[in-house]
């Protein structure tokens, strides 16, 4: 398609005249010509209000990246969250970067690695994405190889895949949660055999329970006793051939409290010694 004199590529794209244009580089596209990747591991988008407000005010600062597909359409490679926010903000056209299509498996691998490093998706979505790699990517035939590729331990991969063995209703609750839940917490709950306890702990996670509380509940269920606090004991040797011992009754004794305890002990010692000498 020849570009009319005085008309730029962006002018034509803005006018909807995309047929015949080379579909590479930076373009402004109708939002209707952009489709989400159905295999994108991110399915739940949290805390969108701030991004939507920003896009309404100044637009999309960093263009999403897309790849050409059939007809005049494009599929999102990166930027699903920004795309949804743009739609919610009422934009009908957005600027994009058009890239050459990567090999599907290679692109998926990069996306998962990025999300693992940033803990950017929910635990259920991540577990499903990891399982997809194992099922479809011939270069990662084992959990050990997958662990090497994403920079995690084999045990971590095994724990995350265990999440997919949880009952479907619990998985759905976690998938649609508005509360950010750590991978470690869900992996620990997934390894429990007690379905009732699993259900209780998922409920606690959805209420925002911290990881340490989940660990405590799991340890209790296994009959493990909480570890006794580590008591601080300091010995001070003096030139008087006498040593002074400072021993805490709890594990919470910072430097300021140590100094205050020694000063208080010195006052008591002076009072006692003088009383005896009188």
Short mmCIF file of C-alpha atoms in Angstrom, two decimals:
data_model
loop_
_atom_site.label_atom_id
_atom_site.label_comp_id
_atom_site.label_asym_id
_atom_site.label_seq_id
_atom_site.Cartn_x
_atom_site.Cartn_y
_atom_site.Cartn_z
CA UNK A 1 0.00 0.00 0.00
CA UNK A 2 1.49 3.35 -1.05
CA UNK A 3 1.46 6.08 1.56
CA UNK A 4 -0.22 9.25 0.30
CA UNK A 5 1.89 12.43 0.18
CA UNK A 6 1.84 14.27 3.49
CA UNK A 7 0.53 11.19 5.33
CA UNK A 8 2.62 9.24 7.84
CA UNK A 9 2.20 5.61 8.91
CA UNK A 10 0.63 6.76 12.17
CA UNK A 11 -1.81 8.99 10.29
CA UNK A 12 -2.97 5.99 8.27
CA UNK A 13 -3.18 3.73 11.30
CA UNK A 14 -5.16 6.32 13.23
CA UNK A 15 -7.55 6.49 10.28
CA UNK A 16 -7.97 2.72 10.37
CA UNK A 17 -6.14 2.19 7.05
CA UNK A 18 -3.91 -0.70 8.16
CA UNK A 19 -4.37 -3.10 5.26
CA UNK A 20 -1.12 -3.54 3.37
CA UNK A 21 1.06 -1.70 5.87
CA UNK A 22 4.15 -3.47 7.14
CA UNK A 23 3.11 -4.66 10.58
CA UNK A 24 6.30 -3.99 12.51
CA UNK A 25 7.59 -1.32 14.87
CA UNK A 26 5.61 1.31 16.77
CA UNK A 27 1.96 1.71 15.77
CA UNK A 28 -1.26 3.20 17.10
CA UNK A 29 -3.98 0.58 16.85
CA UNK A 30 -7.68 0.40 17.43
CA UNK A 31 -8.16 -1.46 20.69
CA UNK A 32 -10.66 -3.68 18.87
CA UNK A 33 -7.84 -5.10 16.72
CA UNK A 34 -5.93 -6.32 19.80
CA UNK A 35 -6.66 -9.67 21.44
CA UNK A 36 -5.29 -11.18 24.62
CA UNK A 37 -3.15 -14.28 24.54
CA UNK A 38 -5.48 -17.09 25.70
CA UNK A 39 -2.47 -18.94 27.11
CA UNK A 40 -1.28 -16.03 29.21
CA UNK A 41 -0.65 -17.35 32.72
CA UNK A 42 -2.05 -14.23 34.37
CA UNK A 43 -5.81 -14.52 34.76
CA UNK A 44 -6.48 -12.32 37.79
CA UNK A 45 -5.61 -8.62 37.76
CA UNK A 46 -5.51 -6.97 41.20
CA UNK A 47 -5.38 -3.33 42.28
CA UNK A 48 -6.20 -1.89 38.87
CA UNK A 49 -7.73 1.37 40.09
CA UNK A 50 -4.45 3.32 40.24
CA UNK A 51 -3.33 2.19 36.80
CA UNK A 52 -6.70 3.00 35.25
CA UNK A 53 -6.62 6.49 36.78
CA UNK A 54 -3.07 7.04 35.48
CA UNK A 55 -4.01 5.96 31.95
CA UNK A 56 -7.04 8.24 31.98
CA UNK A 57 -4.74 11.10 32.95
CA UNK A 58 -1.61 10.57 30.82
CA UNK A 59 -2.25 7.48 28.68
CA UNK A 60 -0.07 4.36 28.51
CA UNK A 61 3.49 5.43 29.24
CA UNK A 62 5.12 2.17 28.17
CA UNK A 63 3.48 0.67 25.04
CA UNK A 64 2.37 -2.93 25.18
CA UNK A 65 4.05 -5.37 22.79
CA UNK A 66 2.02 -7.37 20.29
CA UNK A 67 2.59 -9.84 17.46
CA UNK A 68 0.65 -10.01 14.17
CA UNK A 69 -1.95 -12.74 13.79
CA UNK A 70 -4.60 -13.46 11.17
CA UNK A 71 -6.13 -10.56 9.26
CA UNK A 72 -5.48 -7.13 10.74
CA UNK A 73 -5.43 -8.35 14.33
CA UNK A 74 -2.61 -8.49 16.85
CA UNK A 75 -2.08 -10.64 19.94
CA UNK A 76 -0.58 -9.28 23.15
CA UNK A 77 2.88 -10.55 24.02
CA UNK A 78 3.46 -8.37 27.08
CA UNK A 79 1.19 -5.85 28.76
CA UNK A 80 -2.09 -7.65 29.43
CA UNK A 81 -2.59 -5.60 32.60
CA UNK A 82 -2.03 -2.28 30.78
CA UNK A 83 -4.35 -3.40 27.97
CA UNK A 84 -7.20 -4.19 30.37
CA UNK A 85 -6.66 -0.92 32.19
CA UNK A 86 -6.76 0.97 28.89
CA UNK A 87 -10.08 -0.66 28.02
CA UNK A 88 -11.46 0.16 31.47
CA UNK A 89 -10.25 3.75 31.02
CA UNK A 90 -12.33 3.99 27.84
CA UNK A 91 -9.48 4.29 25.30
CA UNK A 92 -10.39 3.25 21.77
CA UNK A 93 -6.82 3.40 20.40
CA UNK A 94 -3.46 2.69 22.02
CA UNK A 95 0.18 2.79 20.99
CA UNK A 96 1.88 -0.60 20.66
CA UNK A 97 5.21 -2.11 19.70
CA UNK A 98 4.85 -4.80 17.04
CA UNK A 99 7.40 -7.58 17.34
CA UNK A 100 8.20 -10.62 15.23
CA UNK A 101 6.45 -13.69 16.65
CA UNK A 102 8.75 -15.69 18.88
CA UNK A 103 8.61 -19.45 19.13
CA UNK A 104 5.61 -20.10 21.36
CA UNK A 105 7.53 -22.24 23.85
CA UNK A 106 10.42 -19.79 24.09
CA UNK A 107 8.09 -16.86 24.64
CA UNK A 108 6.11 -18.74 27.27
CA UNK A 109 9.31 -19.69 29.07
CA UNK A 110 10.48 -16.07 29.20
CA UNK A 111 7.11 -14.93 30.48
CA UNK A 112 7.04 -17.51 33.26
CA UNK A 113 10.62 -16.78 34.34
CA UNK A 114 9.79 -13.07 34.53
CA UNK A 115 6.70 -13.71 36.64
CA UNK A 116 8.51 -16.15 38.94
CA UNK A 117 11.25 -13.60 39.63
CA UNK A 118 8.74 -10.87 40.42
CA UNK A 119 6.09 -13.11 42.05
CA UNK A 120 3.80 -11.27 39.68
CA UNK A 121 0.98 -13.80 39.33
CA UNK A 122 -1.08 -15.85 41.73
CA UNK A 123 0.09 -19.27 42.94
CA UNK A 124 -2.57 -21.22 41.04
CA UNK A 125 -1.82 -19.45 37.77
CA UNK A 126 1.90 -19.97 38.27
CA UNK A 127 1.45 -23.68 39.01
CA UNK A 128 -0.65 -24.10 35.86
CA UNK A 129 1.98 -22.29 33.79
CA UNK A 130 4.74 -24.52 35.16
CA UNK A 131 2.69 -27.61 34.36
CA UNK A 132 2.10 -26.33 30.82
CA UNK A 133 5.85 -26.01 30.28
CA UNK A 134 6.40 -29.57 31.44
CA UNK A 135 3.60 -30.84 29.20
CA UNK A 136 4.40 -28.89 26.04
CA UNK A 137 8.05 -27.80 26.05
CA UNK A 138 10.36 -30.58 24.91
CA UNK A 139 13.39 -28.72 26.27
CA UNK A 140 12.11 -29.11 29.86
CA UNK A 141 11.16 -32.79 30.11
CA UNK A 142 11.68 -33.06 33.89
CA UNK A 143 11.09 -31.03 37.02
CA UNK A 144 14.84 -30.83 37.54
CA UNK A 145 15.36 -29.28 34.10
CA UNK A 146 12.46 -26.90 34.68
CA UNK A 147 14.02 -25.84 37.99
CA UNK A 148 17.30 -25.09 36.21
CA UNK A 149 15.53 -23.02 33.54
CA UNK A 150 13.62 -20.80 35.97
CA UNK A 151 16.39 -20.53 38.57
CA UNK A 152 14.62 -22.35 41.40
CA UNK A 153 15.26 -25.57 43.30
CA UNK A 154 13.70 -28.83 42.21
CA UNK A 155 11.91 -28.99 45.59
CA UNK A 156 10.38 -25.56 44.95
CA UNK A 157 9.05 -26.71 41.57
CA UNK A 158 7.65 -29.89 43.13
CA UNK A 159 5.94 -27.91 45.88
CA UNK A 160 4.36 -25.49 43.40
CA UNK A 161 3.04 -28.29 41.19
CA UNK A 162 1.51 -29.89 44.29
CA UNK A 163 -0.80 -26.87 44.43
CA UNK A 164 -2.68 -28.28 41.43
CA UNK A 165 -3.67 -31.32 43.52
CA UNK A 166 -5.74 -29.19 45.88
CA UNK A 167 -9.55 -29.51 45.56
CA UNK A 168 -10.94 -27.46 42.68
CA UNK A 169 -13.11 -25.20 44.91
CA UNK A 170 -10.05 -24.21 46.95
CA UNK A 171 -8.05 -23.55 43.81
CA UNK A 172 -10.81 -21.29 42.52
CA UNK A 173 -10.93 -19.33 45.78
CA UNK A 174 -7.18 -18.75 45.57
CA UNK A 175 -7.34 -17.92 41.86
CA UNK A 176 -9.92 -15.18 42.36
CA UNK A 177 -8.53 -13.79 45.62
CA UNK A 178 -8.03 -10.04 45.84
CA UNK A 179 -5.45 -10.67 48.59
CA UNK A 180 -1.85 -11.28 47.50
CA UNK A 181 -0.85 -14.73 48.79
CA UNK A 182 2.72 -15.98 48.93
CA UNK A 183 3.71 -19.08 47.00
CA UNK A 184 5.31 -20.61 50.10
CA UNK A 185 2.08 -20.46 52.12
CA UNK A 186 -0.03 -22.12 49.44
CA UNK A 187 2.61 -24.80 48.78
CA UNK A 188 2.66 -25.73 52.47
CA UNK A 189 -1.14 -25.95 52.61
CA UNK A 190 -1.19 -28.04 49.42
CA UNK A 191 0.99 -30.72 51.03
CA UNK A 192 -1.49 -31.32 53.86
CA UNK A 193 -3.56 -34.49 53.74
CA UNK A 194 -6.28 -33.14 56.03
CA UNK A 195 -8.90 -31.61 53.73
CA UNK A 196 -10.68 -29.81 56.57
CA UNK A 197 -7.44 -28.18 57.71
CA UNK A 198 -6.65 -27.22 54.12
CA UNK A 199 -10.01 -25.50 53.86
CA UNK A 200 -9.49 -23.67 57.17
CA UNK A 201 -6.02 -22.46 56.24
CA UNK A 202 -7.09 -21.28 52.79
CA UNK A 203 -9.77 -19.26 54.57
CA UNK A 204 -7.08 -17.75 56.81
CA UNK A 205 -4.92 -16.93 53.79
CA UNK A 206 -7.81 -15.15 52.13
CA UNK A 207 -8.15 -13.05 55.28
CA UNK A 208 -4.50 -12.05 55.01
CA UNK A 209 -2.88 -14.43 57.52
CA UNK A 210 0.95 -14.14 57.40
CA UNK A 211 3.17 -17.02 56.37
CA UNK A 212 4.47 -17.55 59.92
CA UNK A 213 0.91 -18.08 61.22
CA UNK A 214 0.23 -20.70 58.55
CA UNK A 215 3.47 -22.48 59.45
CA UNK A 216 2.51 -22.41 63.13
CA UNK A 217 -0.91 -23.96 62.44
CA UNK A 218 0.64 -26.66 60.28
CA UNK A 219 3.28 -27.48 62.90
CA UNK A 220 0.55 -27.74 65.55
CA UNK A 221 -1.40 -30.16 63.36
CA UNK A 222 1.69 -32.36 63.15
CA UNK A 223 2.20 -32.32 66.89
CA UNK A 224 5.35 -30.22 66.74
CA UNK A 225 6.05 -28.13 69.79
CA UNK A 226 7.00 -24.50 69.28
CA UNK A 227 10.71 -23.91 69.70
CA UNK A 228 11.74 -22.55 73.06
CA UNK A 229 12.99 -18.98 72.93
CA UNK A 230 16.76 -18.59 72.75
CA UNK A 231 17.86 -16.87 75.95
CA UNK A 232 20.65 -14.35 75.72
CA UNK A 233 23.62 -14.87 78.08
CA UNK A 234 26.55 -12.46 78.14
CA UNK A 235 29.62 -12.71 80.41
CA UNK A 236 31.68 -9.60 81.22
CA UNK A 237 35.16 -10.21 82.67
CA UNK A 238 36.71 -7.44 84.77
CA UNK A 239 40.20 -6.55 86.02
CA UNK A 240 39.00 -7.23 89.56
CA UNK A 241 39.10 -10.99 88.96
CA UNK A 242 35.31 -10.91 88.93
CA UNK A 243 32.97 -11.66 86.04
CA UNK A 244 29.47 -10.27 85.63
CA UNK A 245 26.84 -12.46 83.94
CA UNK A 246 23.88 -10.94 82.09
CA UNK A 247 21.18 -13.49 81.22
CA UNK A 248 17.83 -12.67 79.67
CA UNK A 249 14.57 -14.32 80.69
CA UNK A 250 13.19 -13.96 77.15
CA UNK A 251 14.58 -13.86 73.61
CA UNK A 252 13.73 -10.16 73.28
CA UNK A 253 16.67 -8.17 74.65
CA UNK A 254 18.10 -5.45 72.45
CA UNK A 255 21.24 -3.41 73.11
CA UNK A 256 19.44 -0.56 74.89
CA UNK A 257 17.74 -2.98 77.28
CA UNK A 258 21.06 -4.74 77.98
CA UNK A 259 22.67 -1.43 78.97
CA UNK A 260 19.65 -0.43 81.06
CA UNK A 261 19.70 -3.82 82.82
CA UNK A 262 23.41 -3.49 83.67
CA UNK A 263 22.93 0.07 84.99
CA UNK A 264 19.98 -1.02 87.10
CA UNK A 265 21.95 -3.98 88.45
CA UNK A 266 24.82 -1.66 89.36
CA UNK A 267 22.49 0.57 91.38
CA UNK A 268 21.10 -2.47 93.21
CA UNK A 269 24.61 -3.79 93.86
CA UNK A 270 25.79 -0.50 95.35
CA UNK A 271 22.75 -0.30 97.63
CA UNK A 272 23.19 -3.88 98.80
CA UNK A 273 26.95 -3.68 99.36
CA UNK A 274 26.67 -0.41 101.30
CA UNK A 275 23.86 -1.85 103.40
CA UNK A 276 26.01 -4.86 104.33
CA UNK A 277 29.03 -2.67 105.10
CA UNK A 278 27.08 -0.28 107.36
#
